[in-house]
Structure formats: C-alpha cells, structure tokens
CSV table of C-alpha atoms in Angstrom, one decimal:
chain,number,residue,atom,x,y,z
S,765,UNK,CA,46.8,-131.0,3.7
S,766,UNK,CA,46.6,-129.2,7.0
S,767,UNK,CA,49.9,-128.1,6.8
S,768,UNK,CA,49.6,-127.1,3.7
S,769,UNK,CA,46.9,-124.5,4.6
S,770,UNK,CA,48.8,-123.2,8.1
S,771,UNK,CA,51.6,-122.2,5.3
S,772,UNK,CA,49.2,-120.8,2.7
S,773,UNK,CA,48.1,-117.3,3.8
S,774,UNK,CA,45.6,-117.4,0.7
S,775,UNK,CA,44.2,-120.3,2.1
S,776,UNK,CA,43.8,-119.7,5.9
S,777,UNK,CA,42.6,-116.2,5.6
S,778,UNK,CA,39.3,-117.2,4.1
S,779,UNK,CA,38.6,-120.0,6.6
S,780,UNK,CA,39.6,-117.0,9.4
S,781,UNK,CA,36.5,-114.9,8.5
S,782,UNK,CA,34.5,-117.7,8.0
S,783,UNK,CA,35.3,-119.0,11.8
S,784,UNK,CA,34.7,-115.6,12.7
S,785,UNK,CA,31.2,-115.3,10.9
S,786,UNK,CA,30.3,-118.9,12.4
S,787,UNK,CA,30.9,-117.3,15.6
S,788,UNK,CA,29.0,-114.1,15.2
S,789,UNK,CA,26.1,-116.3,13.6
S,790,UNK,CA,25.9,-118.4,17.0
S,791,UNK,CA,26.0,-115.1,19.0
S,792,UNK,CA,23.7,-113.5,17.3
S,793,UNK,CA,21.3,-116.2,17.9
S,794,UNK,CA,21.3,-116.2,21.2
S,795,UNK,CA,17.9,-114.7,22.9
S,796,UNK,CA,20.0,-112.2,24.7
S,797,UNK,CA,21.0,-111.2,21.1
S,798,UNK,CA,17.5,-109.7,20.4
S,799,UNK,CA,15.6,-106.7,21.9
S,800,UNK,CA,12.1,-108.5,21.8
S,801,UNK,CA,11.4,-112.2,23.0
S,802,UNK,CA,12.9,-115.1,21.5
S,803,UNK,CA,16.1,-115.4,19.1
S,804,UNK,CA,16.5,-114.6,15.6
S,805,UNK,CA,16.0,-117.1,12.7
S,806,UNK,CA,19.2,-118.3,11.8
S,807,UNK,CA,19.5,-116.6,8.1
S,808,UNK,CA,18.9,-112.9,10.1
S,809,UNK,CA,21.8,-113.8,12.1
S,810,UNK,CA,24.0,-115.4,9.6
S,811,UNK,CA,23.1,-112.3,7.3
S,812,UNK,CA,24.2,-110.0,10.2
S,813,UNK,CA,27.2,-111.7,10.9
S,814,UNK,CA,28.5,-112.1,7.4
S,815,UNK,CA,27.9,-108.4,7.0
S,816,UNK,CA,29.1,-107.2,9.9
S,817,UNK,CA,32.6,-109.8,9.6
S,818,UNK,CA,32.6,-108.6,5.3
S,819,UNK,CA,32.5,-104.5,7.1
S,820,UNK,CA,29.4,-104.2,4.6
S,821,UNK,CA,26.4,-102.7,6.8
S,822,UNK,CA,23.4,-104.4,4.8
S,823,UNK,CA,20.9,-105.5,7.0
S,824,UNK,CA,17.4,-107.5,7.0
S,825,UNK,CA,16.6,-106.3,10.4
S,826,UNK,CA,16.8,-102.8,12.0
S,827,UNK,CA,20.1,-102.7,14.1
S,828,UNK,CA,18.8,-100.1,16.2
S,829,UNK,CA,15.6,-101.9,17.2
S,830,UNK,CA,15.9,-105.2,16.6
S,831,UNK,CA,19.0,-106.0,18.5
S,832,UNK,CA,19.7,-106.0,22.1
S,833,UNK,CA,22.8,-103.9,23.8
S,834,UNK,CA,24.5,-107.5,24.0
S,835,UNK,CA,23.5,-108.2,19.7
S,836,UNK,CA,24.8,-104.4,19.0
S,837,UNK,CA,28.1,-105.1,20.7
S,838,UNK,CA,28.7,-108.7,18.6
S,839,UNK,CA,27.9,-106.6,15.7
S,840,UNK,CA,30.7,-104.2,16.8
S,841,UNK,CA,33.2,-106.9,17.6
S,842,UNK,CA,32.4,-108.6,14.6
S,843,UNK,CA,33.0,-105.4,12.2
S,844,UNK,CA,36.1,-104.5,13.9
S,845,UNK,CA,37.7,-107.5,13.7
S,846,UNK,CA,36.7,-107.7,10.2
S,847,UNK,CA,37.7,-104.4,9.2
S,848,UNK,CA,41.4,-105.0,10.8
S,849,UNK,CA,41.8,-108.7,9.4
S,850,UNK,CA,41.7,-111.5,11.9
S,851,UNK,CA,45.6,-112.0,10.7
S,852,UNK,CA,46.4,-109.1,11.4
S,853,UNK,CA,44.6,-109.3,14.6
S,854,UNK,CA,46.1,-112.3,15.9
S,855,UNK,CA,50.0,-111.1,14.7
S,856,UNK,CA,49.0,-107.9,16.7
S,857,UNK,CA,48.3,-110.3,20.1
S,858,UNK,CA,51.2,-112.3,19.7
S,859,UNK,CA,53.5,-109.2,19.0
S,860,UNK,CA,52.0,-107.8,22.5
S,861,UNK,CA,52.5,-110.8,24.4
S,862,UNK,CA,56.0,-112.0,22.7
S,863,UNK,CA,57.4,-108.7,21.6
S,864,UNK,CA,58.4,-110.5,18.5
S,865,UNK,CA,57.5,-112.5,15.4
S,866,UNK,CA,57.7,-115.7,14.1
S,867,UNK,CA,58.5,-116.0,10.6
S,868,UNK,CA,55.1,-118.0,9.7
S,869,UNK,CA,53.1,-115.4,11.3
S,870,UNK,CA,54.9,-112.2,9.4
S,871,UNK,CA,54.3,-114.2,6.3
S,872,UNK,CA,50.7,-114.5,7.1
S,873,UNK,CA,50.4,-110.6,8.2
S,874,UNK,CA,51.9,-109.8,5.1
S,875,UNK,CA,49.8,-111.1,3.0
S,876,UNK,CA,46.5,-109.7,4.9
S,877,UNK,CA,48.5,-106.2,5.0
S,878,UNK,CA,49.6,-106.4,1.2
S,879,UNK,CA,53.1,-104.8,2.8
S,880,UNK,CA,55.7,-104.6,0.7
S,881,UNK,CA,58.8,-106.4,2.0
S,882,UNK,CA,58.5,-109.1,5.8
S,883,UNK,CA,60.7,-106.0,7.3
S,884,UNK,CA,57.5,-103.7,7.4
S,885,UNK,CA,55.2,-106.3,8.3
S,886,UNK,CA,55.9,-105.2,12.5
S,887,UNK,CA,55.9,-101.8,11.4
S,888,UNK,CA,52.4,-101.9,9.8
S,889,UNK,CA,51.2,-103.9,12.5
S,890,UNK,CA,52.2,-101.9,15.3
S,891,UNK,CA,50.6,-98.5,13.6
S,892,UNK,CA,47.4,-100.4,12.4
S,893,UNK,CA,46.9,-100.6,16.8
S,894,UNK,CA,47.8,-96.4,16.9
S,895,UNK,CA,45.8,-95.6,14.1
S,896,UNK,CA,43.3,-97.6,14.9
S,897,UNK,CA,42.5,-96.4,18.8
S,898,UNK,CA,43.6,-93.3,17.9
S,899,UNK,CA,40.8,-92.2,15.4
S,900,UNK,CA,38.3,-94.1,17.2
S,901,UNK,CA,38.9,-92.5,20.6
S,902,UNK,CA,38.8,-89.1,18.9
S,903,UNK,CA,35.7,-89.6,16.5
S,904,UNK,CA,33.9,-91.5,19.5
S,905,UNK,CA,35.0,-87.8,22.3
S,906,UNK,CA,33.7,-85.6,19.2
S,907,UNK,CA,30.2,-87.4,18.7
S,908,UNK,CA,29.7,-88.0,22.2
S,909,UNK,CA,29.7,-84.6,23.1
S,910,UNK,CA,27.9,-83.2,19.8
S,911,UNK,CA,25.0,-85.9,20.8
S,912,UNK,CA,24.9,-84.6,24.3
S,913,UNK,CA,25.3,-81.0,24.4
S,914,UNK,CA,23.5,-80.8,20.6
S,915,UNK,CA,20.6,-83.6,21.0
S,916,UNK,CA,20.0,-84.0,24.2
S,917,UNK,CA,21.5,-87.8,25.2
S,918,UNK,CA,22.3,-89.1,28.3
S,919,UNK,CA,26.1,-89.6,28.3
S,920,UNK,CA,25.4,-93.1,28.8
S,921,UNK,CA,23.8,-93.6,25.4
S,922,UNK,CA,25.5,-90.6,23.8
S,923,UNK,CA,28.7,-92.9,24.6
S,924,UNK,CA,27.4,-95.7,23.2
S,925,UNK,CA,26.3,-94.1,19.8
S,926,UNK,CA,29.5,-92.0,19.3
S,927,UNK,CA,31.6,-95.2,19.5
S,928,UNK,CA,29.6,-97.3,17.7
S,929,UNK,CA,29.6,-95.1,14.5
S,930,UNK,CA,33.5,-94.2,15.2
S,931,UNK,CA,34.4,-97.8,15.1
S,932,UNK,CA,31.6,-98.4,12.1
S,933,UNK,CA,33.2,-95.3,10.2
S,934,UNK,CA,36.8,-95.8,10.5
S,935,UNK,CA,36.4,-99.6,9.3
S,936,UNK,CA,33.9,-98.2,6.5
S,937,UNK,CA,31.3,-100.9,8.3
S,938,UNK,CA,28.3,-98.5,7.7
S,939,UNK,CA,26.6,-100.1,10.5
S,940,UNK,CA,23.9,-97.4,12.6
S,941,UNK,CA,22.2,-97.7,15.9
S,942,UNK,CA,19.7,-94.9,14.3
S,943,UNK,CA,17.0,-96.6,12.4
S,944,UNK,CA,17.4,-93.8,9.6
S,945,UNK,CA,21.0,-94.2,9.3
S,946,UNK,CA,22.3,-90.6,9.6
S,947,UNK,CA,19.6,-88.6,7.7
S,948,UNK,CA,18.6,-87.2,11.0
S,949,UNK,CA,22.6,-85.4,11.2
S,950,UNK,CA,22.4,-84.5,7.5
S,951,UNK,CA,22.5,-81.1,7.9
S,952,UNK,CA,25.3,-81.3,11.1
S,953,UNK,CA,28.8,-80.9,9.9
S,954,UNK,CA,29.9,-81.8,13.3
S,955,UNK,CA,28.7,-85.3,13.1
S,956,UNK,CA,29.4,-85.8,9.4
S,957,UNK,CA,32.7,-84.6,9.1
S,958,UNK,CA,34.1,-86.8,11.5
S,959,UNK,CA,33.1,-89.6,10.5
S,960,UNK,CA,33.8,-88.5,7.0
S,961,UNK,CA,37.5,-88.4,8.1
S,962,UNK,CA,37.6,-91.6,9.8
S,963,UNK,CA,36.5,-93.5,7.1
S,964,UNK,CA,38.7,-91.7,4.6
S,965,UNK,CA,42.0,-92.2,6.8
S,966,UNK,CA,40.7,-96.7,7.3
S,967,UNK,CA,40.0,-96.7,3.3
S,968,UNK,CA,43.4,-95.5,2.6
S,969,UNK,CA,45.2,-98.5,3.5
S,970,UNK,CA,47.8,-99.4,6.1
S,971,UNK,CA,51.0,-98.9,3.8
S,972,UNK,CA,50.3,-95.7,2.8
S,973,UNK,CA,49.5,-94.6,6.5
S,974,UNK,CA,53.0,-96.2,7.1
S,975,UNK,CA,54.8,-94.5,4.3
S,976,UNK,CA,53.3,-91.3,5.3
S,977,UNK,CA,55.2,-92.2,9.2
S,978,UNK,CA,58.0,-93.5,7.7
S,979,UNK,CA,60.9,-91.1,7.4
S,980,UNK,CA,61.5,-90.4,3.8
S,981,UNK,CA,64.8,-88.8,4.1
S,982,UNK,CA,63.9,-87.0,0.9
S,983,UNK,CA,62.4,-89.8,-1.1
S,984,UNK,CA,59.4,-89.9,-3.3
S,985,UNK,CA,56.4,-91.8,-2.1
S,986,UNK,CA,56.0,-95.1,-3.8
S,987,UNK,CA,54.0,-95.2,-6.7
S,988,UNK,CA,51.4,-97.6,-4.8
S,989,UNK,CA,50.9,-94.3,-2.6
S,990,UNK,CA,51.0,-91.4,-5.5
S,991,UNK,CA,48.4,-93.9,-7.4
S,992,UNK,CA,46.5,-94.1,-3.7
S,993,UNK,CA,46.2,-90.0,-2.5
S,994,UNK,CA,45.2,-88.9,-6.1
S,995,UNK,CA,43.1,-91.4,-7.0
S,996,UNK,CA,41.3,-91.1,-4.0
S,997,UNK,CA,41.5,-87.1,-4.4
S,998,UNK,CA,40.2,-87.4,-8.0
S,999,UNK,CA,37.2,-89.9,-7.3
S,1000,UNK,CA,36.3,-87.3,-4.1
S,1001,UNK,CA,36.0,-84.5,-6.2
S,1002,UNK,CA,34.5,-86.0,-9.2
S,1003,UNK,CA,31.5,-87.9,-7.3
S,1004,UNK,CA,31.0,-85.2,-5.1
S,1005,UNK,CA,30.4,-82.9,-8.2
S,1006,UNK,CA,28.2,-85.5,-10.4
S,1007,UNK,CA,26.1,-85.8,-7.1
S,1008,UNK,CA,25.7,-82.5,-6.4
S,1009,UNK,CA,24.8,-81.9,-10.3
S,1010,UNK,CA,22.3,-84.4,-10.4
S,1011,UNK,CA,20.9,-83.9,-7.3
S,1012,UNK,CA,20.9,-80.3,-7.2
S,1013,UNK,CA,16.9,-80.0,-7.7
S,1014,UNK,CA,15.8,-83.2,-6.3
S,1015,UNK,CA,12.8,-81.8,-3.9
S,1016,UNK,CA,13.5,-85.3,-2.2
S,1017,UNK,CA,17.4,-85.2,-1.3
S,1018,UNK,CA,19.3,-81.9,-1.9
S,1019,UNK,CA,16.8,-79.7,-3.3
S,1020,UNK,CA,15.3,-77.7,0.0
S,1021,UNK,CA,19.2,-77.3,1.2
S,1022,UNK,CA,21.0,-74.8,1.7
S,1023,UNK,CA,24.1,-74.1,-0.1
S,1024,UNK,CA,26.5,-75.2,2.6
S,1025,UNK,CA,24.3,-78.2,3.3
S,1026,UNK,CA,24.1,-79.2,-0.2
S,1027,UNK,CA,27.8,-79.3,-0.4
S,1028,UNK,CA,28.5,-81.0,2.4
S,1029,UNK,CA,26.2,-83.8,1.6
S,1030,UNK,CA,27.2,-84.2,-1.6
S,1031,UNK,CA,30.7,-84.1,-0.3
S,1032,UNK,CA,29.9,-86.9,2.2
S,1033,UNK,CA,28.0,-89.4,-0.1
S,1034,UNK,CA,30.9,-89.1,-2.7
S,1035,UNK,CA,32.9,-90.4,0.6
S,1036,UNK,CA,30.5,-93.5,1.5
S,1037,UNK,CA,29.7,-94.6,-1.7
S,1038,UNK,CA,33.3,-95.8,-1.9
S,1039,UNK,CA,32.4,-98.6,0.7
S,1040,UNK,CA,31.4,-96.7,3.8
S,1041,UNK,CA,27.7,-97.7,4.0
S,1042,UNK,CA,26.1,-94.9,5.9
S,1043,UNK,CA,23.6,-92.8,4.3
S,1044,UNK,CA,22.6,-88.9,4.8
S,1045,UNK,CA,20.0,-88.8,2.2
S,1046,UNK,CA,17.5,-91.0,1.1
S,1047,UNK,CA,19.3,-93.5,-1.6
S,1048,UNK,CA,16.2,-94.8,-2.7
S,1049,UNK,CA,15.4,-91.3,-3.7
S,1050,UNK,CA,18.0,-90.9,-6.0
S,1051,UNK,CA,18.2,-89.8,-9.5
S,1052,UNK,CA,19.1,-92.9,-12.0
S,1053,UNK,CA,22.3,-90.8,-13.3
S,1054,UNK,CA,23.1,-90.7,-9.1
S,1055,UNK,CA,22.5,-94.3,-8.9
S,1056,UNK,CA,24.8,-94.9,-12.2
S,1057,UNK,CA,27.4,-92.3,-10.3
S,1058,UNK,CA,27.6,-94.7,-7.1
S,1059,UNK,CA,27.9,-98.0,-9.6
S,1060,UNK,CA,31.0,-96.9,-10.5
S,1061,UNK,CA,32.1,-95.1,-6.8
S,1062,UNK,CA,31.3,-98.2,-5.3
S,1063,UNK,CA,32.8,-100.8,-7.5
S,1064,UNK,CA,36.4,-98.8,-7.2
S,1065,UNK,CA,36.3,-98.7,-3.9
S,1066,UNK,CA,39.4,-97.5,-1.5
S,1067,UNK,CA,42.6,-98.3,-0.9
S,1068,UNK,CA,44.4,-101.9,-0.8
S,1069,UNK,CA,45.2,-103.3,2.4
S,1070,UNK,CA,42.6,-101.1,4.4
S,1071,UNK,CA,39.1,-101.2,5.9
S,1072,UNK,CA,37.0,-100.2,2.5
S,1073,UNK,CA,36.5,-102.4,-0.2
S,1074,UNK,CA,35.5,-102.4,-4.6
S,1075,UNK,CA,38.3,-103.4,-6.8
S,1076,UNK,CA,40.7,-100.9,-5.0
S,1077,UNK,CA,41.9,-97.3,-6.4
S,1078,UNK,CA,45.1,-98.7,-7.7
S,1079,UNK,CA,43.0,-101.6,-9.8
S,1080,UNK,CA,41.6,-99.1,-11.7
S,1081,UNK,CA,44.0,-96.0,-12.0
S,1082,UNK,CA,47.2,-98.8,-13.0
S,1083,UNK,CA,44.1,-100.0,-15.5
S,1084,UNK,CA,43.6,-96.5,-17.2
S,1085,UNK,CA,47.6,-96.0,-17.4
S,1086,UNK,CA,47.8,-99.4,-19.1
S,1087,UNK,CA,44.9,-98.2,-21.1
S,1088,UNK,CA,46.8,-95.3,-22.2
S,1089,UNK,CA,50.1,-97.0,-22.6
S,1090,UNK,CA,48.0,-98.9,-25.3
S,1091,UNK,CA,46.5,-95.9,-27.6
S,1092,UNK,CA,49.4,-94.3,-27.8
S,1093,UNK,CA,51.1,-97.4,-28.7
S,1094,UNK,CA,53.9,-97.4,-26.0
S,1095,UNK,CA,55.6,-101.1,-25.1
S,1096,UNK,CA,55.6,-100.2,-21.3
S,1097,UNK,CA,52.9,-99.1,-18.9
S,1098,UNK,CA,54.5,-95.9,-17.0
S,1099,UNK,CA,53.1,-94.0,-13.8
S,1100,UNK,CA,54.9,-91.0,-12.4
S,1101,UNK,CA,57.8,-92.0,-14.5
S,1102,UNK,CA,58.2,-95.5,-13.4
S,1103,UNK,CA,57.8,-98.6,-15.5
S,1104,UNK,CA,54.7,-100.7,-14.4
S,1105,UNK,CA,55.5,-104.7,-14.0
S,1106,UNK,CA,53.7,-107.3,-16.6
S,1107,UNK,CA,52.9,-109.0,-13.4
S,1108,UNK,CA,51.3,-106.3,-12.1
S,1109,UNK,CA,49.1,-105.2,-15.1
S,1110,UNK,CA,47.8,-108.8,-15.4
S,1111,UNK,CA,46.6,-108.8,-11.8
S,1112,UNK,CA,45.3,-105.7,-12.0
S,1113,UNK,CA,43.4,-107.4,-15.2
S,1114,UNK,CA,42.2,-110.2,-13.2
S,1115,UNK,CA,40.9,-108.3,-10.2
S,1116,UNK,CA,38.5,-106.7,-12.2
S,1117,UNK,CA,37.3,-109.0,-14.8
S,1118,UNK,CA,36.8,-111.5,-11.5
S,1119,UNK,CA,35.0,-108.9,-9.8
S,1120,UNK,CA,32.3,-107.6,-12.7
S,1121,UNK,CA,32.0,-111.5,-13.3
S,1122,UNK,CA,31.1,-111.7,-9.8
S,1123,UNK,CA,28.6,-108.8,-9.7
S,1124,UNK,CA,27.1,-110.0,-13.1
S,1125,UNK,CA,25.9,-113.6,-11.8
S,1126,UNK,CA,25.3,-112.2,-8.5
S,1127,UNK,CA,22.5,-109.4,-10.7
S,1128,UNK,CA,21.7,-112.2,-12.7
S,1129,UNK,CA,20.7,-114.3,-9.6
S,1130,UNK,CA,19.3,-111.1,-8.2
S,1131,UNK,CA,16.8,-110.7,-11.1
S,1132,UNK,CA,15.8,-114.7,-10.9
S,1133,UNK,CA,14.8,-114.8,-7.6
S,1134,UNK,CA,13.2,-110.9,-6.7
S,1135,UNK,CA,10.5,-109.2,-8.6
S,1136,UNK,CA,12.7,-105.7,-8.2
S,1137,UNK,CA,14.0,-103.5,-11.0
S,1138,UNK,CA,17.1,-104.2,-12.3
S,1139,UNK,CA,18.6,-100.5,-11.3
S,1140,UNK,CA,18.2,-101.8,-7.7
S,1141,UNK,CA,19.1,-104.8,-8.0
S,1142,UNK,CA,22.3,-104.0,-9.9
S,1143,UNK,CA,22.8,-101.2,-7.0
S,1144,UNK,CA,22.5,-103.9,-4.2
S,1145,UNK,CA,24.9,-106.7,-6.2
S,1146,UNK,CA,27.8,-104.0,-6.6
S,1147,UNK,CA,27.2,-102.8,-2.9
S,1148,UNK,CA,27.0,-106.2,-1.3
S,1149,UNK,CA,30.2,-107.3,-3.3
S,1150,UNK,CA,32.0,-104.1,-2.7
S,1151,UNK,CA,31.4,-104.3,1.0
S,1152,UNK,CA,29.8,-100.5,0.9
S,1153,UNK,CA,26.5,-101.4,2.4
S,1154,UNK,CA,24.1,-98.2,0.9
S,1155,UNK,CA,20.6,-99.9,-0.8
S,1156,UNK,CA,17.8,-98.3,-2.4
S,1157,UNK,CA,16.1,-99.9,0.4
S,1158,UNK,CA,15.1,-104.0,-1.1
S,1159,UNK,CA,17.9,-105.2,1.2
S,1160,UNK,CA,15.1,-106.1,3.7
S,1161,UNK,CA,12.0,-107.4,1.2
S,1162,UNK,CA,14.8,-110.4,-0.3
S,1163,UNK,CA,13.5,-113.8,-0.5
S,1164,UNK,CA,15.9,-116.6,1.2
S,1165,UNK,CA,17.6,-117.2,-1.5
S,1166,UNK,CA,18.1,-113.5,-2.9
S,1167,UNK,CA,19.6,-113.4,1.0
S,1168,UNK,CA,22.4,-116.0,0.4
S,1169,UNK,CA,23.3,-114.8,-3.3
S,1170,UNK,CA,24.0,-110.6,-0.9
S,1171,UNK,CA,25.6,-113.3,1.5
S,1172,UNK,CA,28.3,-115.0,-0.9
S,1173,UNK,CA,28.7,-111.6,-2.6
S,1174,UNK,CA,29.9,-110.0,0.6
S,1175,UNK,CA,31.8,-112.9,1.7
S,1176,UNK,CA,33.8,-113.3,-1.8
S,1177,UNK,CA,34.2,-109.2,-1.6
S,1178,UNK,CA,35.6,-109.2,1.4
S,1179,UNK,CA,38.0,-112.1,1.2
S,1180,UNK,CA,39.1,-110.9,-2.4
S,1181,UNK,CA,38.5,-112.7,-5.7
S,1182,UNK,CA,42.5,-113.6,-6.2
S,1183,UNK,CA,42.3,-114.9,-2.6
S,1184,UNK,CA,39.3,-117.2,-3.0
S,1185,UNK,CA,40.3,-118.3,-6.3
S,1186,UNK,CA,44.1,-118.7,-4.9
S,1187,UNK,CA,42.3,-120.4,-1.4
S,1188,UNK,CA,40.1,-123.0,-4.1
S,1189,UNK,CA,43.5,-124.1,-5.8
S,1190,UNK,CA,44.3,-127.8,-5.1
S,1191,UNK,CA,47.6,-127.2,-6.2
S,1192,UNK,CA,50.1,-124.8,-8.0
S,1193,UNK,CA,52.1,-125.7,-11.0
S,1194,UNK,CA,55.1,-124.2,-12.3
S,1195,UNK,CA,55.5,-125.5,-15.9
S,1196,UNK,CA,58.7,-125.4,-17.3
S,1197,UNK,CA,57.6,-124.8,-20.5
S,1198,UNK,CA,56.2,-122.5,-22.9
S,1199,UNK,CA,53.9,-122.8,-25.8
S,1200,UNK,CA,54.5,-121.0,-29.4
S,1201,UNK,CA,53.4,-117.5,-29.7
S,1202,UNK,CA,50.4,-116.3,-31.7
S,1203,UNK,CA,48.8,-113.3,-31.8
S,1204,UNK,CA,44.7,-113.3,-32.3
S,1205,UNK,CA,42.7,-110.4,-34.2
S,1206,UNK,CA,41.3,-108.4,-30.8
S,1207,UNK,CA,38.7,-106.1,-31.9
C-alpha cells in the first residue's frame, strides 16, 4: 500500500499539503508564534495553517496583530510553499543538488505542474525558481521603496511589508500584515499595480509562462495557452466593467473617487476576485449584483497548474465551446480550429459539477451552523473553496464548526476535486467491457 502511494502522484500530493499544514499547525502554536502572551488555540492555528498552505488568505485572527515576526514568517513559508506545490518544491531541491531527475520524481512533478509531456517537466521546474525570485525580488524593491520614501517606514519594516505582500501576491495568498488589508493603498497605483502584476503573471500557470519562453520557431501557441491569455483577458475586462458599473455610486466604495482611482480599483478587484485575496475596498460594502459579479470571478478562478485557484479558465471556456458545439448541433467540440478530446470535455464536466457540489454542501453546512445571510455565506463557501480569500467580513464571527466546514473547503480547493477523489480511490479498474447504448430524454 505504501508503495502504491510513492507511485501515485494523485495520492501523495494530498498527504504532502496535509504534512505541511500539520507542520504549520505546530508552529503556529508555539508561544513565540503569537504577539501577546501565551499560544493560540489549536483551531486559530490549524485555520491559519490550512489557509496559508491552501494560498487562501482567510483568517480568524488579525495577521498583523495577532502574530509575532516568528508566526508572520510561518505564515510566509507556509503560503509559498503552498503556492509552488511541495512536489514541485522538492523536484526543484533534488534538481539543484543532483542536476538531474529521477524518473519517479518527473512523474510526480508532472502531475503537480499539469505539463504536457515528462520532457518539459525540468523545463517548467527550472523557470517556476526564475519566475518565481524574479517577480518577488522586483515587487518586494518596488514596495519597499514606495513604503519608505511615500509613508514614512523604516527600511527595516518597509522590507518586511514589501516582501511579505510580493510573496502573498505572486502566489495569489492574499495574506496582509495591514489589519485593513490594502484599503489604506487604495488610491496608490504604485502599490496596487504591482502587485496586480504579480499575481496576474502566478495565476497564469507555469506552462503557459514556459510556452511563452520556449522558442516557437513560428508555431501557434497551444490551445491550453490561447484558451488561458483570452480567457483571462476577457474575465479582466468584463469584471472590471460590471464592478465599476455597480459600484460607480456606492458612497461606501467607489463613489467619492476620482475617475482614475475608480478605474484602477475596479481594475484591481476584477484581478483579486479571481483568487488573489487582498482587498482595496470594503467587500462587505458591496452592492448584491457586486457580490453576484465575484461568485462567478471567484469560482473561475486562474490558470491550471499556477498559484490561483476556482475551477480554472480553461474549465470553463472548453465548457462554453462544448456548449456551443451543442446548439449548433456540431459532433465535435472545436477551439481555434482544433478538435477538443472526449476525454477532455468530460473532465472539464467533472471539475465543475465536483466543485458546485462542493460549494453547495459546504453553503448548506454554512447556513446550519451560523445565523448569517445566505449572500455571505455563499460568498465565503465559493472563496474558501476557490482559495481567493476576500469575505464580507463573518470569516472571524464562525462557530467551531462553521471553522472546519472553511477548513475542508480550502483544503479540497486547493488539492483539486479530481485529485482528492482520484487520492480516495482504493483501486482502479479497467473493464474490458462495455454495456449497450441507450440514449435518455435530457431536458
């Protein structure tokens, strides 16, 4: 049996991120963990770590004041180890040490990376490390200095903030050291914009980043890309414009703005609703056609085989060309003239009926245990599951148990539904035979 799993990528992965939450659990225990005297209970630190491991960012305790230095920098560790994959992690050590794979271990990376073929697998790996230090280094210089020069910080702490929120943004954690999130920035494109990017370029996903480096020698991106950049492009542009709409007169959110601030922050929460977790404006403040807007925004999500999370871009843009394929009575399911797999279509299918079943009895659970309205509680189930990590602000007032249902929400986000399911699977059977063929009235 314990072979069995070493071998099973969909089975050790899960067990990976829970060793890694156990870990940040004990941690965050620890006195030394917490700013005031004493430790915190163990659900506040399981909650913490689970988030922080799942890259959500919801929190039952202020990060910025309830946590020590030494409980801020688990919390880091633990969302960026999350947010690259613990897999890929640990093929990234052993290809710095060894200069080299092992088979097992390319099988296991490929499977966390979703690349397409073991070849890439070293590839992907090796500019997951670039990427990654890259944009961190530069967000981190850029907030640093904006916090200094702008708002007064000692470098020290200025430091501290600007890489905190670099790593947070670029692995769409959402985690703040400001008690406000980033309201008090809400108006500062130099602090927004940044982090904007970051999170944009970790939500895209690893092999599009590595298609993009890849030499094409004059071929066409693959559709897994084309479905990625304008997907992505279209949900942008089409959130930032229902937010903006809806929110144009709120007195509460974008209503004493300027024109250029009102863009920008519109611009910016179409961004993080799509599982970055920070917040520039009050969410609980919200219109309920906002609210509806960031259901959908965050259930979506980014881009397979990155930092964000949701159902993924190419879930649901394979799902409306399958959709179309269907009304206009076509046989095959075609994108950018090429011919969409059965296989393909039917996981796409299962992705997201697992995931709304998941976010149903995790609202359904919600609404048993919590006297809240069913607009926020549906808004915390769909963020907690899509590892985004924005709340209308009851993430704090759960009972015990309305804290474990957030907790398996994230968890079973994070690891993926197919995973879990594939991870619970005694055994797979290949039957080698079919039953007859009928066809039942749908509709």
């Amino acid at each position: 049996m314990l072979r069995s799993a070493v071998h099973r990528p969909a089975r050790i992965i899960p067990l990976a991120f829970l060793a890694a939450t156990l870990l940040g659990t004990v941690l965050l225990s620890l006195p030394a963990a917490t700013a005031g005297p004493g430790h915190a209970p163990p659900l506040t630190a399981l909650f913490t770590a689970v988030s922080a491991v799942c890259v959500t960012g919801l929190i039952v305790q202020d990060t910025a004041t309830y946590w020590s230095f030494f409980g801020q920098c688990v919390i880091l560790a633990l969302f960026q180890v999350g947010g690259l994959g613990i897999m890929s992690g640990a093929t990234l050590l052993g290809l710095l040490v060894k200069r080299r794979l092992q088979l097992s271990r390319r099988l296991i990376a490929q499977h966390e990376t979703h690349s397409l073929g073991l070849g890439d697998v070293t590839g992907i790996l090796r500019l997951i490390l670039m990427v990654t230090m890259g944009v961190e280094i530069v967000v981190t210089g850029i907030l640093a200095i904006q916090l200094h020069v702008t708002y007064g910080e000692p470098w020290t702490r200025a430091l501290w903030n600007g890489l905190f929120h670099a790593v947070s943004a670029f692995n769409n954690a959402g985690f703040s050291t400001y008690s406000d999130s980033l309201i008090g920035f809400a108006t500062d494109p130099v602090v927004l914009v940044p982090i904007m990017l970051a999170l944009i370029i970790g939500g895209l996903g690893f092999p599009v980043l590595y298609e993009f480096r890849r030499d094409q020698r004059g071929k066409p991106w693959t559709i897994h890309t084309r479905i990625t950049l304008w997907g992505s492009a279209v949900l942008l542009v089409g959130g930032t414009v229902a937010i903006l709409g809806y929110e144009w007169s709120n007195p509460h959110t974008l209503g004493g703005m300027t024109l250029g601030d009102k863009l920008l922050s519109g611009l910016f929460h179409s961004a993080v609703a799509r599982t970055a977790g920070f917040n520039s404006l009050g969410v609980g403040q919200f219109e309920t056609q906002t609210l509806a807007v960031h259901y959908f925004l965050m259930l979506v999500g980014g881009g397979s085989a990155g930092t964000a999370g949701g159902i993924k871009v190419t879930t649901f843009f394979l799902l409306f060309f399958f959709i179309w394929a269907e009304i206009r009575g076509n046989a095959d399911t075609v994108a950018f003239r090429r011919r969409i797999s059965y296989e393909t279509q039917r996981q796409a299918l299962t992705v997201l009926f697992l995931g709304s079943l998941t976010v149903a009895i995790g609202t359904m659970l919600l609404l048993s245990v919590t006297h809240f309205e069913l607009e926020d509680v549906l808004f915390e189930a769909i963020s907690a599951f899509a590892t985004v990590g924005l709340s209308t602000g009851i993430t704090g007032d759960l009972p015990p148990a309305g804290q474990l249902v957030i907790i398996a929400l994230m968890f079973i986000g994070r690891v993926g539904t197919i995973t879990l399911a594939t991870a619970l699977a005694l055994r797979s059977v290949t039957k080698h035979y079919r039953y007859p063929e009928e066809r039942p009235i749908v509709g």
